[in-house]
XYZ file of C-alpha atoms in Angstrom:
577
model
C -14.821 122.120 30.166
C -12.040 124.753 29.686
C -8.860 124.674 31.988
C -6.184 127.376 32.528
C -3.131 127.232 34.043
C -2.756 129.118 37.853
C -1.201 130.028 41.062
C -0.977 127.693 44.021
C -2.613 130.551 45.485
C -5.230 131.125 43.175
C -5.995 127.655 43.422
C -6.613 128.051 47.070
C -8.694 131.060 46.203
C -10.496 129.481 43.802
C -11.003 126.139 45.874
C -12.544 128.529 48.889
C -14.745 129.859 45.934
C -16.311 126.949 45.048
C -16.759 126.265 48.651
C -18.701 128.899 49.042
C -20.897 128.320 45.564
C -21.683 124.660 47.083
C -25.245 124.342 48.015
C -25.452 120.623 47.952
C -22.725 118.126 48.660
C -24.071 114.973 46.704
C -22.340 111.033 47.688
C -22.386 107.925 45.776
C -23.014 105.018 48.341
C -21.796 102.019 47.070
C -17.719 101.681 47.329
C -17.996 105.472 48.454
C -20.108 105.482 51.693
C -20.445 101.662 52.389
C -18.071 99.077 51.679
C -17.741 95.507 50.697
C -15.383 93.442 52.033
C -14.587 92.253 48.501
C -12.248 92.880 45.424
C -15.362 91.803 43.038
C -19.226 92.933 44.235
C -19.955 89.701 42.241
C -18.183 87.623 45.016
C -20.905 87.582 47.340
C -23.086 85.496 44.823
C -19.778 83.169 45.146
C -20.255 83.307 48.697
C -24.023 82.567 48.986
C -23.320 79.790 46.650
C -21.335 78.146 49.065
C -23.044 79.037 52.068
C -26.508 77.407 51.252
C -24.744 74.538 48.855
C -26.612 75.643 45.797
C -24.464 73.892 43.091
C -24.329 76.676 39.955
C -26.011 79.757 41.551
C -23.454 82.103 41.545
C -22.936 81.177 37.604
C -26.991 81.420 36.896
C -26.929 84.773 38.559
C -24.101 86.544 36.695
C -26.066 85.736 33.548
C -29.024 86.572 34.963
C -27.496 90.278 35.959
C -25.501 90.606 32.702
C -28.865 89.503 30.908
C -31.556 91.833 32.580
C -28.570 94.822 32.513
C -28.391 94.773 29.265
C -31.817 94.771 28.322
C -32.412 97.546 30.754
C -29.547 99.584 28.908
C -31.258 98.821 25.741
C -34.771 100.059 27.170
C -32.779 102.918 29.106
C -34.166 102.308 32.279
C -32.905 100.648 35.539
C -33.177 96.513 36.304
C -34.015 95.492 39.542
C -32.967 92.806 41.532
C -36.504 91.128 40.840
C -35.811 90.739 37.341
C -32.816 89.155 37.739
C -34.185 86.406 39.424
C -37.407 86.057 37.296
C -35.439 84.435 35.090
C -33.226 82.197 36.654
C -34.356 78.494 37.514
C -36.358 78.055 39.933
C -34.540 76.234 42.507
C -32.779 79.217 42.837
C -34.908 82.088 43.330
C -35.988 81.659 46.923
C -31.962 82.751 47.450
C -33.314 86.658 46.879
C -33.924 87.434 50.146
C -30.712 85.813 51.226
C -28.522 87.335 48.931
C -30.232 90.834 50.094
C -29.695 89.560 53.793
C -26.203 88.880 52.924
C -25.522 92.665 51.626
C -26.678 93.744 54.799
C -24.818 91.722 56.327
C -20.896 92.141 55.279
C -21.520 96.093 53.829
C -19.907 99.003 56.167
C -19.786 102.021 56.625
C -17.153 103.762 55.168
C -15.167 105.821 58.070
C -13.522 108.510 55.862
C -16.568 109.225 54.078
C -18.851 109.588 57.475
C -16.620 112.057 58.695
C -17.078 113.814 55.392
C -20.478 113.264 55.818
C -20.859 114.937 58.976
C -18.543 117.904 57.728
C -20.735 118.565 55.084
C -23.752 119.052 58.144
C -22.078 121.094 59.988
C -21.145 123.327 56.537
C -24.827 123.869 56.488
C -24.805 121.764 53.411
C -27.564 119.902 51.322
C -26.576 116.201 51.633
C -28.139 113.991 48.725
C -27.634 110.735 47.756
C -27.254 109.643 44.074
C -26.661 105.764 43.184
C -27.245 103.470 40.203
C -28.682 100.422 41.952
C -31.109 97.269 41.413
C -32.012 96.666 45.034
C -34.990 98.388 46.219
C -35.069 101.946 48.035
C -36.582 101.286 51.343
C -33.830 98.698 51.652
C -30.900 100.561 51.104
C -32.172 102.918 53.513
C -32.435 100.408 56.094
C -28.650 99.399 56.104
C -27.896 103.380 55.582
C -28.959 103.858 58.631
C -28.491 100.617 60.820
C -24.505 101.266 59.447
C -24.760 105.299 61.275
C -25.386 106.663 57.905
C -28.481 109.102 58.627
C -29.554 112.291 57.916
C -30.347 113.190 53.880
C -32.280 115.806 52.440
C -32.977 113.758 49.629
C -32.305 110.278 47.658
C -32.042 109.594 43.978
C -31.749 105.790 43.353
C -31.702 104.646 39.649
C -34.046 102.061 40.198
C -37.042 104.565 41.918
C -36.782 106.760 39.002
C -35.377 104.802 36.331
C -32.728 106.658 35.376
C -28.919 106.283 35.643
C -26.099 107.872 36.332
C -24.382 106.361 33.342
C -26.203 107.943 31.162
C -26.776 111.670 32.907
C -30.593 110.924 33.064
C -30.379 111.070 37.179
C -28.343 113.663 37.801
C -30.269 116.045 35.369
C -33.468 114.714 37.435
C -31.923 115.635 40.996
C -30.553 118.846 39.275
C -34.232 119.919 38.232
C -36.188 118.446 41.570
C -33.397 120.429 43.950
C -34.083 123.191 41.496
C -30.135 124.322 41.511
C -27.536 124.790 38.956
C -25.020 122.315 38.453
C -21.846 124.675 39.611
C -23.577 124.586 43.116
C -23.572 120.872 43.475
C -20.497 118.715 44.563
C -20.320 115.164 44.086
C -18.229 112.256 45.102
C -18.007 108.597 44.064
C -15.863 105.884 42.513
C -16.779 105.028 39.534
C -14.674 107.652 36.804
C -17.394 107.632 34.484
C -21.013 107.697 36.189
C -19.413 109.387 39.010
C -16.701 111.651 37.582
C -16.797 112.076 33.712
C -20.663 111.961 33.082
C -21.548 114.880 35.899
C -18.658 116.988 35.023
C -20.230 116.772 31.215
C -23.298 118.367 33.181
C -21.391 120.991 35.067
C -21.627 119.314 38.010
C -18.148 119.449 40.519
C -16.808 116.260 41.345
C -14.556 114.429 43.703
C -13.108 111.131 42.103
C -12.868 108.559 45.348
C -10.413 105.763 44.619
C -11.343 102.588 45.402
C -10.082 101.076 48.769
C -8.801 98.002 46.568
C -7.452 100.159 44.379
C -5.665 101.768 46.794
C -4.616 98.672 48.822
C -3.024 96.735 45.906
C -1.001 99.494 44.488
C 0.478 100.049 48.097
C 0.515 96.244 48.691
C 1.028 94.491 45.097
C 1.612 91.042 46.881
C -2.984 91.113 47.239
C -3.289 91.394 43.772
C -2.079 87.087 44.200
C -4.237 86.478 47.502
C -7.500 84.785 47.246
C -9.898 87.579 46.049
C -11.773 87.186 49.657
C -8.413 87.430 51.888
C -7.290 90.446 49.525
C -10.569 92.168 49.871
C -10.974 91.658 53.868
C -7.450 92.991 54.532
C -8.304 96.122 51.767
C -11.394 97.320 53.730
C -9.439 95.814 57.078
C -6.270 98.006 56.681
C -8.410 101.112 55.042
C -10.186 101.128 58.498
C -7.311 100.602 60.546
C -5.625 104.053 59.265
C -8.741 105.830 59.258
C -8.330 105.255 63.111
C -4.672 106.114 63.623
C -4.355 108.665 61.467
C -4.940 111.392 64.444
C -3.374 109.492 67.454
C 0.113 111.249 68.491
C 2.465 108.872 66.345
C -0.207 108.294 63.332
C -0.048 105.364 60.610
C 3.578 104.499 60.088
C 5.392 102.187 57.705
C 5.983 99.942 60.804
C 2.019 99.542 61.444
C 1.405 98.848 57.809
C 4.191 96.151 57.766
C 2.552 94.491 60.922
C -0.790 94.988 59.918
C -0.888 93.171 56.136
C 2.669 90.784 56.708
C 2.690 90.201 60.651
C -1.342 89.918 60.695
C -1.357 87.104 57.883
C 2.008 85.118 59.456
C 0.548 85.273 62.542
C -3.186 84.288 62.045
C -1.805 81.389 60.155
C 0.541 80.279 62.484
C -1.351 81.329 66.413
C -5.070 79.814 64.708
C -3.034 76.360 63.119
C -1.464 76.053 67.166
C -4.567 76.672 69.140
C -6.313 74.141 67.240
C -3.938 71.731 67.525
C -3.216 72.268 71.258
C -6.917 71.808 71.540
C -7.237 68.746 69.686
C -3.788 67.344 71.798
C -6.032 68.522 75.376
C -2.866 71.720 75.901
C -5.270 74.083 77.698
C -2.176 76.450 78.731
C 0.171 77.306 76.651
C 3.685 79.392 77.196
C 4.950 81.698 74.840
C 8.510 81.552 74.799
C 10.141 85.289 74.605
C 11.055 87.035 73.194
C 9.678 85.500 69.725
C 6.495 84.813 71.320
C 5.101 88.495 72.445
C 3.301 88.538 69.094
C 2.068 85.689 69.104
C 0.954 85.648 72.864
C -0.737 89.270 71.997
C -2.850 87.511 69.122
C -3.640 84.183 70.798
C -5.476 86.334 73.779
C -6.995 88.839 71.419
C -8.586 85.898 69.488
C -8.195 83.015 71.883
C -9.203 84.006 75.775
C -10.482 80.482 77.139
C -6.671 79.596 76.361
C -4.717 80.334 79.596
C -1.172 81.951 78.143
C 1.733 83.024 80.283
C 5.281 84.791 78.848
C 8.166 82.689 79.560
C 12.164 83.320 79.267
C 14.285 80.373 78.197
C 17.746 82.325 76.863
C 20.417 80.042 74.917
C 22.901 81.695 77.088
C 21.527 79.308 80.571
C 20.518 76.843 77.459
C 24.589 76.494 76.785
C 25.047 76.838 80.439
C 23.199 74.003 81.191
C 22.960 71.649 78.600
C 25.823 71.937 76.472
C 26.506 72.534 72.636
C 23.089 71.133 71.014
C 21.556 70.756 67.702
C 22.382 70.346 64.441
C 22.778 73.253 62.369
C 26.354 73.145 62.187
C 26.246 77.097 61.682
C 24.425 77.401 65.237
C 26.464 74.959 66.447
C 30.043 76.969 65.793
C 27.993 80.174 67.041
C 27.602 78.277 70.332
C 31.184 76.653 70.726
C 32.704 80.055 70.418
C 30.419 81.611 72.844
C 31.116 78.498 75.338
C 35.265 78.841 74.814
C 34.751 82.656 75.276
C 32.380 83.509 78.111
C 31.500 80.414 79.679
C 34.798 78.899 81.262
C 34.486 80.062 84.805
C 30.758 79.905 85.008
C 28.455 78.448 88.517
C 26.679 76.258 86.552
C 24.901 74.734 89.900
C 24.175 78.524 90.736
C 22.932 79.197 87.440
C 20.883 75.795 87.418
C 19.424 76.869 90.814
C 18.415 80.117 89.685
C 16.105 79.173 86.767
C 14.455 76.138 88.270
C 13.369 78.620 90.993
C 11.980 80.621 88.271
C 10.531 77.797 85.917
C 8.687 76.252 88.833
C 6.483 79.125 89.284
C 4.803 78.565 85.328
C 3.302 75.241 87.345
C 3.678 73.240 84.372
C 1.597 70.433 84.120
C 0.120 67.411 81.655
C -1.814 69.638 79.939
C 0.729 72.523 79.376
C 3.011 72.919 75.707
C 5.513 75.517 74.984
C 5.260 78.293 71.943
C 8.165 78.737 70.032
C 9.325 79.640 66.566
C 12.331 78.905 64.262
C 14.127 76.251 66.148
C 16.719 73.289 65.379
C 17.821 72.462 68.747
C 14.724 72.835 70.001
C 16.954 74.649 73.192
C 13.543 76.367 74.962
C 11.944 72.895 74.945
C 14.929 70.908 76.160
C 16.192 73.642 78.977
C 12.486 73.993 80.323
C 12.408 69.742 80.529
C 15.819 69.989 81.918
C 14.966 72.150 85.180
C 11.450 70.410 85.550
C 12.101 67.080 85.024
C 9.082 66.934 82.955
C 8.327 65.946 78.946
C 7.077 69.060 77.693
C 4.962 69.041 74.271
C 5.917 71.829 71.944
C 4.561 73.844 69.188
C 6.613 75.450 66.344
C 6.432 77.957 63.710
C 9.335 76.235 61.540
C 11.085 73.434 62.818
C 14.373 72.663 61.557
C 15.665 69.180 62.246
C 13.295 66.276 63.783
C 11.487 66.535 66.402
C 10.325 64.607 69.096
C 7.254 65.735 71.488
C 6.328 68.273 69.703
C 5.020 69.559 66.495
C 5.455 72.361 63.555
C 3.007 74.372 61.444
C 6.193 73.585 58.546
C 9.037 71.129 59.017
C 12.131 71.609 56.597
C 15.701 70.152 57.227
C 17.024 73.760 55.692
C 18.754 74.994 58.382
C 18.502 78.934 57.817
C 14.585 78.990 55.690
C 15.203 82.226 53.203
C 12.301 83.885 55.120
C 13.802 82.969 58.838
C 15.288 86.787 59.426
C 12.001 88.432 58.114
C 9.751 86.186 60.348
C 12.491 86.982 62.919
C 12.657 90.989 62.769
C 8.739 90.751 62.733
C 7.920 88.657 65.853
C 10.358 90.547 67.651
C 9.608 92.153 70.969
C 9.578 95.829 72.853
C 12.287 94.346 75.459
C 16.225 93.642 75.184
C 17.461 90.382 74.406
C 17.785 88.179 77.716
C 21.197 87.187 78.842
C 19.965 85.446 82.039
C 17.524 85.111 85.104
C 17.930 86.562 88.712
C 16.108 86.195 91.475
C 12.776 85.198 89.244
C 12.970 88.162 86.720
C 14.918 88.566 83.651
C 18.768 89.967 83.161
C 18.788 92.437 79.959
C 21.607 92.411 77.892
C 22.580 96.652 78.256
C 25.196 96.815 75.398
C 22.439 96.561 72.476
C 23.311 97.310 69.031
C 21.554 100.004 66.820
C 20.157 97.296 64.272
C 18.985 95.672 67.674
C 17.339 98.757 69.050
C 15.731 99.644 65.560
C 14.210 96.351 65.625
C 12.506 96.972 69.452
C 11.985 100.663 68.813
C 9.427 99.275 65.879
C 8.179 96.323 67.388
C 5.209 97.795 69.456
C 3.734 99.211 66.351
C 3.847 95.843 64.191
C 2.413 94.106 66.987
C -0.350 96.096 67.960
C -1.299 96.507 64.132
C -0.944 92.524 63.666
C -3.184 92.263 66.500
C -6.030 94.067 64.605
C -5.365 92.473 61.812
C -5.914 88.719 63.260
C -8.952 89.986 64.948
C -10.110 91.214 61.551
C -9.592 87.969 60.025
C -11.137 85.438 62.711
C -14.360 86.649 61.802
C -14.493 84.890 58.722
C -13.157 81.741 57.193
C -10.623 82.915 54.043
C -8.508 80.753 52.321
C -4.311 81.397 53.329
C -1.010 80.606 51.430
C 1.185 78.377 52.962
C 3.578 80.277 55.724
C 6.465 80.312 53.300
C 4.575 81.237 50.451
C 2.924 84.047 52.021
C 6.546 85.569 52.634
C 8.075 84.836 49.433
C 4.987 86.305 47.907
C 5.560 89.480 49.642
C 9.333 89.649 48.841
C 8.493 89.143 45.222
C 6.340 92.464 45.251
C 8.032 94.743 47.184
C 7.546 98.254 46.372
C 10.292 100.869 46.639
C 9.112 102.012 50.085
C 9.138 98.701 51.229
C 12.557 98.055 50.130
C 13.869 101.733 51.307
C 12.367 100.807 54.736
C 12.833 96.842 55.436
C 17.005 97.767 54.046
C 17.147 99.141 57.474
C 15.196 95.618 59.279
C 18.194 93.267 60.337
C 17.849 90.379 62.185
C 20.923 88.642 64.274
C 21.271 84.852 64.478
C 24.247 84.614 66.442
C 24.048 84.635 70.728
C 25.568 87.651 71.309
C 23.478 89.775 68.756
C 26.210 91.162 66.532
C 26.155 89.378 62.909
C 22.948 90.877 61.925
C 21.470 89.666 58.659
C 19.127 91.392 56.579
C 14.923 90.683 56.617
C 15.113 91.508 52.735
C 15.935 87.560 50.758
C 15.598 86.526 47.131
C 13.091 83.417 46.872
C 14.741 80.229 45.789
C 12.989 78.402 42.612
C 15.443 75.687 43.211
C 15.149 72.728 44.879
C 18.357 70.992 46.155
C 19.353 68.741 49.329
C 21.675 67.736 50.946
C 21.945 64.205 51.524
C 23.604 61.761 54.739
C 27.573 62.499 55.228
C 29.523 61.970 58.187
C 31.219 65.315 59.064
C 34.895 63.242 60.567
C 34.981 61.814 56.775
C 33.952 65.335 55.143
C 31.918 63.340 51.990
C 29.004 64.797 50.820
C 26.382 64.420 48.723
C 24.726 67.269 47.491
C 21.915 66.764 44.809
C 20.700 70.263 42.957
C 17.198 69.906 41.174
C 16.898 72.786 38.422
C 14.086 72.311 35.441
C 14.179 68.697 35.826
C 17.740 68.128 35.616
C 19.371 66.486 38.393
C 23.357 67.303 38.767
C 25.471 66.053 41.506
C 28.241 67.317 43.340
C 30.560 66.537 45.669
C 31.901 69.244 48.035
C 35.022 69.056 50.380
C 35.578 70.545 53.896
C 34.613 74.128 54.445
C 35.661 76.488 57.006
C 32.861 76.917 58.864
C 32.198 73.300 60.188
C 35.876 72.875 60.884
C 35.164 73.264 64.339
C 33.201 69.902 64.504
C 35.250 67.672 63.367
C 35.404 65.213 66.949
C 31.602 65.042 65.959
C 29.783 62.754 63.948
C 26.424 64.390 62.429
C 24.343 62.990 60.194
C 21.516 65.056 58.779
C 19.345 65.998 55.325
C 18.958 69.333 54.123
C 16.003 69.993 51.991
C 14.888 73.600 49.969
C 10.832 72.533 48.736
């Protein structure tokens, strides 16, 4: 096939040309106009393996398919999915009509591709379908349609005529039978050879459809390392999900693709580990403590409606007011000294006390009611809400950072600041202002927010509606899921240049008053080091560094930033596993 070199707008002529030379508009269906929730088709035999407990199946069948393939290709004909089982044991072949039950089953339709589809009708197009396939015709057909696929003027399967694509045998049949030349014929598929390089050899135009896995991993390396089921799932998941945003008024931004494949996974892993534990503990209602838990709250209803949820405010500002300097993280604990010496001197504590027991006391906490929260070490949310009810209050926590009592953690570590705490941070944030205080039962915005602050709202409606989607995506099925951490360090290992261009700008602040703003973006440790019991009035520590197997030890004197704690005597471990 010659080329030549033109004009952008003799390309458009040329492209309205062939347009108009089109007679039939000819689709591949398999990865092109129905979809597998899979990185490997061969996964499904995986899958009905461990579905019906058949020890060895999905090993017998790969042989079987690679066996009766290539004695097909040999024979140049077509296998079918008959032959394959012929000669597999026989405790095994009774799983045919299961495995065919199972295509039906997970296979889609392909959104981008129907609306081609239906493009191509109202061209006044031919619309033929051309596959290379083992299962039989009238089957196919049947999920066609029951997936909203309808309508062809004609279909050549490899199996009915036994003839391939691969080798050019089926397209020259549909070429003769349609009785057209091959420059008046378009087709699109997957596969570059059968569905790109062999029909262009014939004449034939083509349109080369890239994978949706393809696609998905070089936009989201970090898949490439999921369990091939997770990776797949989230592929054909997030395909979908911009096929549907992709006209709405603000379309499929970086923001929605961030919540969709980082905020979906952290927060399936973390809202599905709570509700089964509250369940198992009898917590029918639980209260998502803002403004961390808006996410989660969103998922748990999506996913979870017998679960009664409510949205409560707990700020560290009435926290301080009321309960003191807490914790542990001596960090936090500086943070919150400074704020107290600063702002707090003149406060009406008994006014301020009065205030949020009015408003706690209308969340009727009872026996069977646990708080949400997420990265905590003083556990403040927990111990203000006991404070005003005069109630023990069970809670639940992404990542907790000291010990606990009453409550429990999807990961405990006795790090105080976990490298992925400002990611998880900036990505469970919330469309509202941080919360300086309650009045008269409602919330008191802080209105002096900074522009890292107001990035992080103006972007947190779109990665929460896409995480949303996501978790609803992924309760369908069972999939197996890193570990919290691992997930994120995963991700921050194969960041692309968009996603470093884009999270640069995604700061998350630690401190009360929302000014020392730290970035989401962190290197993942491979070390492992702790710090082990010292007594801050002495200043003697221990600190133990674990690198390849070698164990050095240290000891480090006073540093600035705990100076302020010296009348206090802390004892605590850190650990980095």
């Amino acid at each position: 096939m010659a080329y030549v070199q033109i004009s952008t707008q003799n390309c458009k002529n040329l492209a309205l040309n062939i347009q108009e030379m089109i007679k039939i508009y000819s689709f591949d269906i398999f990865d092109t106009l129905l979809l597998r929730p899979y990185t490997d088709p061969q996964e499904i035999w995986n899958i009905l393996e461990e579905q019906e407990n058949c020890k060895g199946f999905a090993k017998f069948r790969k042989e079987a398919d690679a066996k009766t393939y290539a004695r097909a290709t040999k024979e140049d004909r077509e296998t079918t999915i008959e032959e394959a089982y012929s000669i597999m044991p026989h405790k095994y072949q009774a799983l045919m009509k299961k495995e065919i039950e199972l295509e039906r089953k997970v296979l889609c339709a392909n959104p981008e591709m129907l609306e081609k589809w239906e493009r191509a009708k109202s061209e006044g197009k031919k619309r033929i379908l051309v596959s290379d396939m083992y299962l039989p015709q009238e089957i196919i057909e049947d999920i066609l349609i029951e997936k909203g696929i309808k309508g062809w003027d004609a279909f050549y399967l490899s199996r009915t005529y036994n003839a391939r694509k691969t080798t050019g045998k089926l397209y020259e049949i549909m070429l003769r039978k349609e009785d057209v030349k091959p420059n008046e014929v378009q087709h699109i598929g997957d596969n570059i050879h059968s569905d790109v390089e062999v029909p262009q050899a014939l004449g034939i135009h083509t349109v080369h459809y890239n994978k949706i896995v393809d696609i998905y991993i070089k936009i989201c390396p970090f898949a490439r390392h999921l369990d091939q089921r997770l990776a797949g799932i989230l592929a054909l998941g997030y395909h979908n999900y911009t096929q549907t945003h992709k006209d709405k008024e603000k379309g499929f931004t970086y923001w929605h693709r961030f919540g969709y494949n980082i905020g979906g996974v952290l927060g399936y892993i973390y809202v599905s580990w709570l509700v089964n534990k509250a369940k198992q503990l009898g917590y029918n209602k639980l209260l998502f403590v803002a403004r961390d838990g808006y996410v989660w709250k969103r998922i748990c209803e999506a996913l979870y409606p017998e679960i009664e949820t409510d949205y409560i405010y707990a700020p560290r500002i009435t926290s301080i007011a009321l309960l003191g300097i807490i914790g542990h993280d001596p960090i936090a604990l500086k943070n919150r000294k400074e704020y107290f010496d600063k702002h707090m001197q003149d406060i009406n504590r008994s006014e301020i006390e009065k205030e949020y027991k009015q408003y706690a006391s209308q969340f009727n906490i009872d026996e069977h009611t646990a708080i949400v929260d997420g990265f905590s070490s003083a556990f403040s949310a927990q111990r203000l809400i006991e404070y005003v009810t005069g109630k023990n209050i069970f809670a639940f926590y992404e990542v907790a950072m000291a010990k606990m009592q009453h409550a429990a953690a999807l990961m405990q570590t006795n790090l105080y600041c976990p490298p992925f705490l400002h990611l998880t941070e900036f990505l469970f944030g919330a469309p509202e202002n941080p919360i300086v205080g309650i009045k008269n039962l409602k919330p008191v915005y802080n209105q002096k927010v900074t522009n890292e602050e107001l990035f992080k709202i103006s972007h947190s409606q779109e990665i929460a509606d896409a995480a949303v989607q996501c978790c609803k995506l992924l309760k369908a099925s069972d999939y197996s899921f890193p570990k919290f951490g691992d997930f994120c360090d995963l991700f921050m290992q194969n960041l692309t240049d968009e996603d470093k261009e884009m999270l640069a700008q995604a700061k998350d602040a630690g401190d009360i008053e929302q000014k020392k703003f730290v970035s989401a973006i962190y290197k993942p440790r491979d070390t492992n080091f702790h710090i082990k019991k010292h007594q801050i009035g002495n200043f003697s520590y221990e600190l133990n560094i674990n690198t390849h197997n070698k164990t050095h030890y240290f000891k480090l004197s006073r540093t600035q930033y705990i100076h302020f704690v010296d009348n206090y005597s802390i004892e605590y471990d850190v650990y980095v596993k």
